[in-house]
């Protein structure tokens, strides 16, 4: 992690060393223009099906088509509606049918051009068509670049909860063009930034301190943005390599997510009220405050986390969410439906301070309930 | 393989040594009565969702419930319509929803009680709910005991072809009760027997010769049945361990299947005309005859294969299929949609004689076309 020596204009490549499923993340402003060459080098002769959404297509589909045409890569495009509701069985079936209708074979690839929704859905389709096709991620949101594009988690939502159906399916290549992030709304960029900050809070206190100083340059673009994304991808890759199937350490990545998912469910995944990264931001602050309540972490650390996230413009309190929230009982229940429950006990990521998170697998639901009641008051 | 020393009443256990995904196949008359104890030993404290079909439920669900109740294993049951049409996205969604509604967790298990259709569908559901739950197979057809219960292939059909959507998901345990096969119709038993014979034809000429002598006792039940099933599971396990994801040698298991799948598609998966094992029987004879046409194998071997399969009552010729077949062009096209196509060339399993099969990945479509035209004439 050379966070001080940031060169202007330089791209970075992060290796995810997962044995025969190893792959590379190319992080560079303008990388989309080289997508054809990057894909052809990794998968010579493959044809591709591009899965994207209507919003992203307007900004970047033309560039991707041009890059593929330049290198003679045959392509089909499937454009879906933008938004979380697209992560459904109905759209999954549409994608699967379209890929099969195009007669793509096992050696061909599905390319996800979009944010986390498109990546999760397209990756799931790639994982199940012909029991597994190649999958290439071209993440166009900050959240997708630092989180969903690393680790192989794919999936859709269920009426019973978010991401409850899916597979682990590693991509063959990730192309993270840091310049495309300029087309994001400030709100969407901030939401992704919550996950960047998360890596500092998990176990990289120096990175968190660096972000406190440099966050504005990460937002503005330039070498600090590339650096922050590369450090985030490296941090996630490190955890994923240690625990690909999420049986242990990988749970650390859920810092802020147990609370966050419950809040997303409580607001019915209505992006106008709360998006994923915002839920994570509030969830991380709650995790620090709850850790303080359990006498694990200091109140100062919780305040420092809240202050930084507030500074960049993220919500940090339950009352920052517009509209009413359900009572504490219901929020607790929504946490229980989270995938990370093990036989009725709540598994939480708690912390002993900034960069000192740990997995607590025996958190008493009654304590959480009392804490939430207080916070909702 | 101790095919001569068959002890009366003895069960057999076949290990499938897939590292951290290793599992055991328990092959024994009456094993269903011990299902509770077998499951509890493998997955202490797990709850289970039983997926079955209406026909199988009538015969065996009571026994399974009793066995689970005896050991205090909590269970939910989801009963689906019997038949190939159940391998659809619609029924997959029903199963996924029911398992989530029952709030089963990652450490819990889905139990498939049924034939290949139920096993494939339930295994797919187990592979995608919470990105992978435990999966236990209780195969009730001969086909499922010797083929689909070993190897981790799961999936559903698509309008574009059979088994085109699915995942690789290994079971945690397979319980093959050889006595339940007495409830099968003779036709269904024979169809499963085609896959037993296949293992001899792939690379076990002694086993094929043993079957020619002992097939009647395999049909009648008793120790020869246990033996034939155990040898088949061992044969399949050997190939699967060498090539879990079907990139190479595993393709040998498709002997008879490229023709067979095309015939199933051509008859629109109408089980009254052709069931899978029958398609494989005809396909294996065609593979031997085509190998003879290509000057690879003798006409005598092709005749010997056809004679044995005919003797047990299986169809061996295209003209054995009731109702008309589409022309050769269409059959060839249906082969092309098979998953094992690699970039437009046809991959076939051909043979140099009984027990001498090999993967031919450059079979000229024109030769196959001419051969099929002859056979259809």
XYZ file of C-alpha atoms in Angstrom:
754
model
C 0.000 0.000 0.000
C 1.936 3.045 -1.264
C -0.659 5.611 -0.506
C 1.757 8.530 -0.413
C 3.351 7.915 -3.795
C 0.537 8.524 -6.184
C 1.627 9.148 -9.766
C -0.551 11.253 -12.037
C -2.369 9.317 -14.755
C -0.993 5.944 -13.770
C -3.313 2.933 -13.827
C -3.094 0.074 -11.374
C -3.609 -3.668 -11.743
C -4.746 -5.758 -8.817
C -4.342 -9.534 -8.976
C -6.900 -11.741 -7.271
C -4.903 -14.953 -6.805
C -7.635 -17.606 -6.599
C -5.707 -20.512 -8.152
C -7.352 -21.647 -11.372
C -9.971 -18.937 -10.857
C -7.352 -16.163 -10.556
C -8.127 -12.906 -12.344
C -6.972 -9.341 -12.793
C -8.645 -6.016 -12.026
C -7.568 -3.249 -14.394
C -8.057 0.138 -12.708
C -7.427 3.076 -15.024
C -9.059 6.227 -16.327
C -10.143 5.452 -19.900
C -9.826 1.651 -19.544
C -13.197 1.197 -21.276
C -11.585 2.273 -24.561
C -9.235 -0.722 -24.269
C -11.942 -3.205 -23.318
C -11.692 -5.071 -26.629
C -7.956 -5.612 -26.368
C -8.168 -6.562 -22.689
C -10.912 -9.118 -23.351
C -9.242 -10.553 -26.449
C -6.005 -11.080 -24.541
C -7.815 -12.928 -21.745
C -10.342 -14.851 -23.863
C -9.180 -15.096 -27.457
C -12.052 -15.761 -29.889
C -14.806 -15.448 -27.296
C -18.088 -13.837 -28.287
C -19.815 -11.780 -25.651
C -23.306 -10.898 -24.450
C -23.360 -7.454 -22.854
C -25.845 -6.992 -20.026
C -26.477 -3.357 -19.143
C -29.231 -1.030 -17.998
C -30.944 1.785 -19.851
C -29.183 4.557 -17.903
C -25.653 3.187 -18.227
C -26.250 2.273 -21.872
C -26.896 5.933 -22.621
C -23.518 6.926 -21.241
C -21.148 4.051 -22.070
C -22.583 1.391 -24.369
C -21.339 3.170 -27.490
C -17.761 3.211 -26.176
C -17.892 -0.485 -25.307
C -19.319 -1.421 -28.721
C -16.602 0.608 -30.429
C -13.887 -1.069 -28.350
C -15.241 -4.540 -29.161
C -15.715 -3.795 -32.867
C -12.149 -2.544 -33.072
C -10.866 -5.963 -32.020
C -13.489 -7.952 -33.932
C -15.276 -9.361 -30.889
C -18.848 -10.408 -31.754
C -21.434 -9.044 -29.350
C -25.112 -9.102 -28.408
C -26.598 -6.558 -26.024
C -29.389 -7.032 -23.497
C -30.596 -3.769 -21.935
C -32.604 -3.989 -18.729
C -34.442 -1.365 -16.698
C -32.210 0.464 -14.196
C -32.796 -0.118 -10.497
C -32.740 -2.666 -7.693
C -36.036 -4.252 -8.825
C -34.173 -5.650 -11.822
C -32.456 -8.155 -9.505
C -35.384 -10.552 -9.862
C -36.031 -14.033 -11.195
C -38.059 -12.492 -14.030
C -35.098 -10.514 -15.379
C -32.689 -13.366 -14.700
C -34.847 -15.584 -16.916
C -34.866 -12.901 -19.641
C -31.077 -12.739 -19.603
C -30.629 -16.519 -19.574
C -33.047 -16.886 -22.498
C -31.367 -14.155 -24.513
C -27.889 -15.646 -23.974
C -29.096 -19.099 -25.007
C -30.985 -17.668 -27.994
C -27.719 -16.050 -29.117
C -26.194 -19.559 -28.918
C -23.267 -18.448 -26.820
C -21.130 -21.380 -25.738
C -19.262 -22.183 -22.560
C -16.082 -20.520 -23.768
C -17.939 -17.288 -24.540
C -18.539 -14.555 -21.998
C -21.210 -12.463 -20.386
C -20.071 -8.857 -19.886
C -21.708 -6.792 -17.142
C -21.665 -3.092 -18.027
C -23.178 -1.283 -15.080
C -23.343 -1.013 -11.335
C -23.879 -3.623 -8.658
C -27.388 -4.573 -9.783
C -26.257 -5.402 -13.305
C -23.081 -7.095 -12.052
C -24.944 -9.291 -9.575
C -27.616 -10.268 -12.077
C -25.272 -10.820 -15.041
C -22.828 -12.749 -12.863
C -25.606 -15.012 -11.652
C -26.671 -15.637 -15.247
C -23.053 -16.393 -16.187
C -22.867 -18.810 -13.267
C -25.889 -20.848 -14.360
C -26.048 -20.750 -18.176
C -24.530 -24.063 -19.297
C -23.485 -24.472 -15.629
C -20.982 -21.662 -15.934
C -19.772 -19.291 -18.660
C -16.987 -16.743 -18.519
C -17.919 -13.507 -16.859
C -16.362 -10.070 -17.339
C -17.174 -7.104 -15.150
C -17.096 -3.528 -16.426
C -18.294 -1.799 -13.246
C -19.544 1.741 -13.807
C -20.301 2.743 -10.224
C -17.816 3.304 -7.416
C -19.660 0.746 -5.291
C -19.332 -1.889 -7.998
C -15.650 -1.063 -8.606
C -14.608 -1.470 -4.973
C -17.068 -4.063 -3.756
C -19.247 -6.172 -5.980
C -16.618 -6.608 -8.707
C -14.282 -8.426 -6.309
C -15.188 -11.701 -4.701
C -17.483 -13.599 -7.002
C -20.747 -13.050 -5.157
C -23.659 -12.888 -7.562
C -27.372 -13.023 -7.046
C -30.850 -11.624 -7.038
C -33.321 -10.529 -4.388
C -36.239 -12.555 -3.086
C -39.497 -11.412 -1.506
C -37.864 -12.829 1.658
C -34.801 -10.596 1.486
C -31.955 -9.137 -0.478
C -29.399 -11.327 -2.250
C -30.929 -14.516 -0.863
C -30.543 -16.356 -4.174
C -27.307 -16.596 -6.138
C -23.995 -18.346 -6.651
C -20.309 -17.746 -6.160
C -18.926 -17.196 -9.658
C -15.605 -15.461 -10.142
C -15.113 -13.119 -13.092
C -12.362 -13.787 -15.628
C -11.483 -10.090 -15.776
C -12.593 -6.791 -14.232
C -12.203 -3.534 -16.161
C -12.628 -0.577 -13.789
C -12.547 2.666 -15.754
C -12.201 5.329 -13.068
C -13.173 8.106 -15.492
C -16.686 6.716 -16.031
C -17.380 7.535 -12.386
C -17.631 11.193 -13.439
C -21.059 10.359 -14.875
C -22.371 9.331 -11.450
C -24.560 11.623 -9.389
C -22.777 12.955 -6.274
C -25.169 10.909 -4.157
C -24.264 7.680 -5.938
C -20.544 8.408 -5.716
C -20.865 9.049 -1.971
C -22.760 5.804 -1.506
C -19.872 3.894 -3.063
C -17.427 5.838 -0.942
C -18.995 4.291 2.174
C -17.545 0.940 1.096
C -14.136 2.527 0.487
C -14.139 3.889 4.027
C -15.243 0.452 5.249
C -11.908 -1.127 4.266
C -10.139 1.382 6.497
C -12.518 0.676 9.346
C -12.153 -3.097 9.082
C -8.382 -3.343 9.530
C -6.577 -0.439 7.824
C -6.519 2.524 10.232
C -3.811 4.255 8.134
C -6.010 4.094 5.061
C -8.917 5.593 7.003
C -6.660 8.446 8.161
C -5.455 8.918 4.553
C -9.086 9.139 3.420
C -9.862 11.739 6.097
C -7.152 13.885 4.466
C -7.613 13.034 0.798
C -11.308 12.297 0.350
C -11.960 15.438 -1.668
C -9.365 14.446 -4.278
C -10.903 10.955 -4.449
C -14.235 12.635 -5.238
C -12.633 14.998 -7.773
C -10.887 12.228 -9.730
C -7.252 11.874 -10.584
C -4.576 9.656 -9.065
C -6.043 9.608 -5.547
C -9.227 8.081 -6.943
C -7.270 5.306 -8.672
C -5.306 4.777 -5.468
C -8.354 4.565 -3.206
C -10.027 2.077 -5.563
C -6.881 -0.031 -5.868
C -6.360 -0.169 -2.091
C -10.023 -1.128 -1.671
C -9.810 -3.890 -4.276
C -6.596 -5.202 -2.708
C -8.187 -5.185 0.719
C -11.208 -7.077 -0.484
C -9.134 -9.500 -2.565
C -7.013 -10.309 0.476
C -10.069 -11.303 2.494
C -11.701 -13.196 -0.374
C -8.572 -15.216 -1.083
C -8.394 -16.219 2.585
C -12.039 -17.281 2.595
C -13.611 -17.623 -0.835
C -16.880 -19.235 0.287
C -17.575 -16.994 3.245
C -17.225 -19.507 6.051
C -15.075 -17.316 8.263
C -13.004 -14.179 7.906
C -14.882 -12.940 4.875
C -17.711 -11.986 7.215
C -15.596 -8.943 8.193
C -16.660 -7.399 4.897
C -20.157 -7.204 6.371
C -19.138 -4.397 8.723
C -22.177 -2.112 8.742
C -24.146 -4.515 6.556
C -26.343 -6.342 9.070
C -27.835 -3.038 10.180
C -27.622 -1.716 6.631
C -29.521 -4.574 5.015
C -32.263 -4.324 7.620
C -32.617 -0.607 6.862
C -32.752 -1.265 3.143
C -35.471 -3.867 3.718
C -37.317 -1.523 6.095
C -37.397 1.163 3.393
C -38.480 -1.462 0.868
C -35.360 -0.960 -1.250
C -36.729 2.397 -2.262
C -33.634 4.158 -3.600
C -35.230 7.554 -3.212
C -35.109 7.012 0.557
C -31.963 4.933 1.008
C -29.414 3.320 -1.266
C -27.139 0.435 -0.262
C -24.045 2.504 0.508
C -26.073 4.896 2.631
C -27.437 1.962 4.603
C -23.856 0.768 5.068
C -22.731 4.231 6.212
C -25.438 4.369 8.885
C -24.772 0.707 9.678
C -21.050 1.345 10.239
C -21.771 4.207 12.598
C -24.308 2.005 14.437
C -21.756 -0.836 14.630
C -19.234 1.518 16.256
C -21.843 2.944 18.617
C -23.134 -0.497 19.541
C -19.531 -1.624 20.139
C -19.151 1.364 22.444
C -22.353 0.399 24.260
C -20.912 -3.102 24.736
C -17.763 -1.480 26.226
C -15.638 -2.662 23.329
C -14.774 0.628 21.615
C -14.474 4.252 22.661
C -17.183 6.853 22.071
C -14.502 9.001 20.399
C -13.917 6.445 17.650
C -17.639 6.202 16.953
C -17.792 10.007 16.758
C -14.771 10.125 14.438
C -16.376 7.642 12.025
C -19.648 9.567 12.044
C -17.834 12.863 11.516
C -15.928 11.681 8.447
C -18.923 10.076 6.796
C -21.026 13.178 7.511
C -18.259 15.354 6.095
C -18.424 13.652 2.707
C -22.206 14.027 2.759
C -23.344 10.562 3.813
C -26.221 9.902 6.226
C -25.043 8.599 9.600
C -28.192 8.411 11.764
C -31.527 6.606 11.538
C -33.192 10.023 11.558
C -31.324 10.918 8.355
C -33.567 8.480 6.498
C -36.615 10.320 5.110
C -39.993 8.799 6.042
C -40.775 6.644 9.043
C -38.980 3.475 10.109
C -40.652 0.395 11.583
C -40.209 -0.342 15.308
C -37.105 -2.008 16.748
C -38.757 -5.462 16.827
C -39.304 -5.372 13.094
C -35.758 -4.174 12.367
C -34.384 -7.003 14.492
C -36.567 -9.450 12.609
C -35.249 -8.104 9.306
C -31.696 -8.686 10.556
C -32.641 -12.271 11.357
C -33.518 -12.991 7.732
C -30.041 -11.890 6.700
C -27.994 -14.747 5.193
C -25.343 -14.493 7.882
C -27.547 -15.832 10.656
C -26.223 -19.077 12.078
C -28.859 -21.138 13.895
C -30.752 -18.205 15.398
C -27.825 -16.327 16.954
C -26.966 -12.964 15.442
C -23.570 -12.650 13.831
C -22.370 -9.064 13.884
C -19.176 -7.342 12.943
C -18.180 -5.336 15.989
C -15.045 -3.317 16.617
C -12.516 -2.416 19.281
C -11.808 0.865 17.489
C -10.975 2.229 14.054
C -9.386 -0.541 11.966
C -9.989 -3.159 14.677
C -13.128 -4.960 13.569
C -13.893 -8.549 14.505
C -16.591 -11.182 14.046
C -18.915 -11.544 17.044
C -21.133 -14.560 16.571
C -23.064 -14.522 19.824
C -24.537 -11.047 20.008
C -27.598 -11.127 22.326
C -30.658 -10.066 20.311
C -32.034 -8.334 23.451
C -29.051 -5.931 23.538
C -29.511 -5.069 19.883
C -33.206 -4.547 20.476
C -32.617 -2.138 23.367
C -29.977 -0.273 21.351
C -32.269 0.128 18.340
C -35.137 1.341 20.532
C -32.881 4.035 21.900
C -31.704 5.050 18.430
C -35.235 5.192 17.048
C -36.466 7.329 19.939
C -14.217 -54.238 -8.448
C -14.993 -57.645 -6.911
C -17.819 -58.528 -9.198
C -17.616 -62.266 -8.599
C -17.708 -62.131 -4.813
C -21.142 -60.792 -4.098
C -22.344 -61.386 -0.550
C -26.047 -61.690 0.132
C -27.610 -58.704 1.918
C -24.416 -56.708 2.143
C -24.552 -52.957 1.580
C -21.760 -50.998 -0.047
C -20.346 -47.514 0.569
C -18.682 -45.577 -2.217
C -16.519 -42.603 -1.331
C -16.359 -39.653 -3.717
C -13.044 -38.049 -2.710
C -13.516 -34.416 -3.793
C -11.377 -32.768 -1.103
C -13.480 -30.481 1.059
C -16.502 -31.481 -1.014
C -15.949 -35.229 -0.422
C -19.038 -37.298 0.283
C -20.275 -40.841 0.698
C -22.826 -42.888 -1.229
C -24.617 -45.438 0.938
C -25.938 -48.280 -1.248
C -28.105 -50.754 0.636
C -31.526 -52.358 0.550
C -33.582 -50.639 3.250
C -31.216 -47.651 3.626
C -34.196 -45.268 3.610
C -35.162 -46.523 7.087
C -31.796 -45.277 8.370
C -31.984 -41.895 6.613
C -32.395 -39.982 9.874
C -29.333 -41.504 11.502
C -27.262 -41.131 8.336
C -28.200 -37.452 7.974
C -27.725 -36.664 11.679
C -24.245 -38.184 11.628
C -23.258 -36.093 8.606
C -25.066 -32.833 9.518
C -25.802 -32.701 13.237
C -28.664 -30.320 14.086
C -29.573 -29.531 10.489
C -33.208 -29.037 9.564
C -34.246 -30.250 6.137
C -36.601 -29.357 3.319
C -37.681 -32.461 1.415
C -38.336 -31.960 -2.289
C -40.257 -34.809 -3.876
C -42.883 -35.515 -6.520
C -46.442 -36.710 -6.128
C -45.712 -40.229 -7.386
C -42.644 -40.878 -5.236
C -44.311 -39.277 -2.213
C -47.050 -41.904 -2.398
C -44.490 -44.705 -2.141
C -41.710 -43.407 0.115
C -42.438 -40.081 1.829
C -43.959 -41.786 4.875
C -40.815 -43.861 5.417
C -38.579 -40.810 5.137
C -40.726 -38.792 7.549
C -40.656 -41.671 10.034
C -36.871 -41.971 9.761
C -36.413 -38.225 10.325
C -38.885 -38.071 13.206
C -37.094 -40.967 14.892
C -33.913 -38.886 15.083
C -35.659 -35.574 15.789
C -34.746 -33.894 12.503
C -37.151 -31.035 11.703
C -38.552 -31.171 8.180
C -40.713 -29.359 5.651
C -41.955 -31.064 2.495
C -42.501 -29.591 -0.948
C -44.298 -31.937 -3.340
C -44.093 -31.164 -7.067
C -45.810 -32.711 -10.070
C -43.990 -35.770 -11.441
C -42.342 -35.513 -14.867
C -39.642 -33.797 -16.893
C -41.699 -30.588 -17.249
C -41.067 -29.948 -13.563
C -37.433 -29.065 -14.390
C -38.454 -25.471 -15.140
C -37.734 -22.008 -13.790
C -41.337 -21.851 -12.502
C -40.892 -24.860 -10.221
C -37.378 -23.798 -9.245
C -38.813 -20.505 -8.022
C -41.517 -22.370 -6.065
C -38.879 -24.468 -4.322
C -36.590 -21.517 -3.576
C -39.501 -19.531 -2.134
C -40.674 -22.418 0.025
C -37.188 -23.046 1.420
C -36.743 -19.355 2.252
C -40.233 -19.144 3.737
C -39.280 -22.028 6.039
C -36.266 -19.904 7.086
C -33.783 -22.661 6.484
C -30.233 -21.468 6.981
C -26.975 -22.219 5.222
C -26.153 -25.109 7.549
C -29.514 -26.752 6.864
C -30.160 -29.094 3.981
C -32.379 -29.713 1.002
C -33.204 -33.414 0.593
C -34.143 -34.690 -2.862
C -36.451 -37.708 -2.594
C -37.069 -38.848 -6.150
C -35.563 -39.562 -9.526
C -33.315 -37.466 -11.729
C -35.843 -34.676 -12.264
C -36.280 -34.055 -8.546
C -32.556 -34.477 -7.884
C -31.570 -32.013 -10.608
C -34.133 -29.413 -9.556
C -33.597 -29.744 -5.801
C -29.819 -29.725 -6.243
C -30.038 -26.535 -8.301
C -32.180 -24.933 -5.586
C -29.658 -26.048 -2.936
C -26.882 -24.531 -5.048
C -28.494 -21.083 -5.246
C -30.458 -20.536 -2.012
C -28.190 -18.368 0.171
C -25.505 -19.101 -2.468
C -25.335 -22.738 -1.434
C -26.990 -24.942 1.174
C -26.266 -28.568 2.013
C -27.820 -31.065 -0.339
C -28.721 -34.686 0.317
C -29.810 -37.071 -2.394
C -32.201 -39.941 -1.769
C -32.468 -41.227 -5.343
C -35.453 -43.487 -5.967
C -34.820 -44.456 -9.593
C -32.024 -46.633 -10.928
C -31.003 -43.806 -13.267
C -30.674 -41.391 -10.381
C -28.772 -43.900 -8.235
C -26.108 -44.638 -10.852
C -25.920 -41.355 -12.701
C -27.422 -38.107 -11.481
C -26.620 -38.722 -7.800
C -22.881 -38.751 -8.527
C -21.056 -35.744 -9.879
C -22.806 -32.634 -8.690
C -24.519 -31.648 -11.934
C -27.813 -29.938 -11.230
C -30.153 -27.965 -13.420
C -33.347 -27.341 -15.288
C -34.403 -27.346 -18.910
C -34.804 -24.315 -21.142
C -36.956 -23.818 -24.219
C -33.562 -23.925 -25.985
C -32.637 -27.379 -24.705
C -32.284 -29.808 -21.860
C -30.173 -29.034 -18.789
C -28.957 -25.744 -20.254
C -29.302 -23.918 -16.932
C -27.800 -25.111 -13.649
C -24.786 -25.284 -11.394
C -22.244 -27.773 -10.159
C -23.206 -28.457 -6.546
C -21.976 -31.582 -4.785
C -24.247 -33.390 -2.336
C -23.134 -33.892 1.261
C -24.508 -37.443 1.271
C -26.279 -39.860 -1.072
C -28.606 -42.528 0.312
C -29.328 -45.133 -2.371
C -31.879 -47.623 -1.095
C -31.758 -50.439 -3.653
C -35.039 -51.910 -2.403
C -37.066 -48.838 -3.394
C -36.259 -49.685 -7.023
C -38.825 -52.485 -6.767
C -41.501 -49.789 -7.003
C -40.300 -48.726 -10.467
C -42.075 -49.807 -13.614
C -40.037 -52.327 -15.657
C -39.659 -49.644 -18.343
C -38.180 -47.160 -15.897
C -35.812 -49.740 -14.442
C -34.606 -50.651 -17.937
C -34.023 -46.991 -18.768
C -31.725 -46.683 -15.758
C -29.997 -49.887 -16.741
C -28.830 -48.210 -19.972
C -26.561 -45.996 -17.841
C -25.250 -49.030 -15.930
C -24.289 -50.679 -19.214
C -22.698 -47.394 -20.298
C -19.985 -47.647 -17.643
C -18.981 -51.013 -19.101
C -18.947 -49.595 -22.608
C -16.844 -46.577 -21.650
C -13.833 -48.388 -20.223
C -14.863 -51.539 -18.300
C -15.229 -54.387 -20.803
C -15.206 -56.965 -17.959
C -18.142 -55.233 -16.307
C -20.064 -55.258 -19.592
C -19.399 -58.995 -19.934
C -20.502 -59.520 -16.294
C -23.724 -57.649 -17.069
C -24.381 -59.793 -20.125
C -24.322 -62.810 -17.756
C -25.944 -61.307 -14.646
C -28.404 -58.705 -15.889
C -31.464 -60.721 -14.916
C -30.308 -60.847 -11.264
C -29.683 -57.083 -11.340
C -33.282 -56.660 -12.482
C -34.590 -59.110 -9.870
C -32.846 -57.426 -6.930
C -30.469 -58.909 -4.426
C -26.712 -58.632 -4.137
C -26.044 -58.349 -7.884
C -28.172 -55.196 -7.954
C -26.158 -53.625 -5.128
C -22.971 -54.652 -6.900
C -23.966 -53.210 -10.289
C -24.965 -49.918 -8.678
C -21.779 -49.721 -6.615
C -19.557 -50.433 -9.628
C -21.455 -47.765 -11.595
C -21.091 -45.175 -8.829
C -17.391 -45.984 -8.478
C -16.909 -45.664 -12.218
C -18.643 -42.309 -12.316
C -16.901 -41.066 -9.179
C -13.522 -41.928 -10.706
C -14.219 -39.789 -13.760
C -15.750 -36.938 -11.772
C -12.813 -36.755 -9.377
C -10.435 -36.536 -12.324
C -12.455 -33.739 -13.921
C -15.041 -32.146 -11.642
C -15.994 -29.263 -13.941
C -16.248 -31.216 -17.168
C -13.369 -29.667 -19.049
C -11.912 -32.952 -20.255
C -12.242 -36.620 -19.435
C -15.665 -36.239 -17.860
C -17.050 -35.915 -21.368
C -16.665 -39.717 -21.663
C -19.786 -39.997 -19.538
C -21.666 -38.544 -22.488
C -21.298 -41.770 -24.461
C -24.640 -42.102 -26.238
C -25.813 -38.743 -24.931
C -25.226 -36.432 -27.889
C -27.480 -38.577 -30.057
C -29.703 -39.297 -27.048
C -30.322 -35.678 -26.131
C -31.164 -34.822 -29.728
C -33.711 -37.648 -29.793
C -35.242 -36.492 -26.523
C -35.538 -32.963 -27.919
C -36.933 -34.296 -31.206
C -39.664 -36.127 -29.286
C -40.268 -33.000 -27.215
C -39.335 -34.756 -23.972
C -42.535 -36.722 -24.249
C -41.877 -39.621 -21.872
C -44.607 -41.709 -23.459
C -42.436 -41.828 -26.602
C -38.910 -41.799 -25.185
C -37.341 -41.451 -21.750
C -33.754 -40.367 -21.144
C -32.279 -43.842 -20.635
C -33.945 -45.092 -23.802
C -32.444 -42.183 -25.730
C -29.061 -43.131 -24.277
C -29.530 -46.791 -25.227
C -30.266 -45.881 -28.850
C -27.501 -43.266 -28.698
C -24.925 -45.812 -27.505
C -25.806 -48.182 -30.318
C -25.597 -45.281 -32.804
C -22.214 -44.249 -31.357
C -20.884 -47.772 -31.908
C -22.351 -47.961 -35.407
C -21.029 -44.522 -36.308
C -17.597 -45.534 -34.962
C -17.785 -48.582 -37.216
C -18.704 -46.353 -40.174
C -15.615 -44.241 -39.387
C -13.528 -47.457 -39.425
C -12.777 -47.156 -35.717
C -14.709 -50.120 -34.306
C -15.883 -53.475 -35.607
C -19.433 -54.154 -36.770
C -19.443 -57.127 -34.362
C -19.005 -54.904 -31.330
C -21.844 -52.631 -32.432
C -24.029 -55.735 -32.901
C -23.063 -57.092 -29.460
C -24.043 -53.817 -27.769
C -27.356 -53.726 -29.611
C -28.032 -57.397 -28.781
C -27.525 -56.941 -25.045
C -29.613 -53.786 -24.795
C -32.373 -55.388 -26.878
C -32.230 -58.472 -24.644
C -33.048 -56.450 -21.517
C -35.909 -54.807 -23.417
C -34.395 -51.432 -24.359
C -34.969 -49.733 -27.734
C -31.843 -49.756 -29.920
C -32.949 -48.236 -33.259
C -34.483 -44.958 -34.380
C -37.423 -46.968 -35.679
C -38.090 -48.236 -32.141
C -39.312 -44.727 -31.244
C -43.088 -44.479 -31.753
C -44.230 -41.567 -33.928
C -42.230 -39.782 -36.626
C -38.796 -38.199 -36.211
C -37.677 -34.946 -37.823
C -35.225 -35.090 -40.748
C -31.465 -35.529 -40.280
C -30.796 -31.778 -40.638
C -32.996 -31.028 -37.630
C -31.467 -33.791 -35.512
C -28.009 -32.427 -36.299
C -29.175 -28.960 -35.332
C -30.513 -30.306 -32.034
C -27.094 -31.842 -31.358
C -25.531 -28.450 -31.989
C -27.497 -26.873 -29.154
C -26.072 -29.480 -26.774
C -23.831 -27.933 -24.090
C -20.807 -29.935 -25.219
C -20.384 -28.051 -28.465
C -17.081 -26.220 -28.621
C -17.009 -23.396 -31.163
C -19.170 -25.087 -33.763
C -17.311 -28.414 -33.992
C -19.181 -31.456 -32.761
C -17.689 -33.263 -29.796
C -18.699 -36.899 -29.778
C -17.780 -39.873 -27.703
C -16.668 -42.507 -30.189
C -15.205 -45.943 -29.545
C -12.621 -48.423 -30.778
C -14.682 -51.285 -29.362
C -16.422 -52.373 -26.181
C -14.851 -50.566 -23.221
C -12.620 -48.451 -25.489
C -14.435 -45.140 -25.750
C -12.670 -41.859 -26.389
C -13.430 -38.166 -26.893
C -13.450 -37.081 -30.542
C -13.675 -33.317 -30.738
C -13.539 -32.812 -34.481
C -16.297 -34.980 -35.848
C -17.325 -33.638 -39.281
C -21.007 -32.653 -39.152
C -21.376 -33.840 -42.766
C -20.495 -37.429 -41.806
C -22.994 -37.385 -38.955
C -25.617 -35.986 -41.300
C -25.080 -38.721 -43.880
C -25.144 -41.382 -41.150
C -28.396 -40.085 -39.678
C -30.017 -39.917 -43.124
C -29.185 -43.576 -43.635
C -30.510 -44.534 -40.222
C -33.748 -42.602 -40.723
C -34.369 -44.159 -44.145
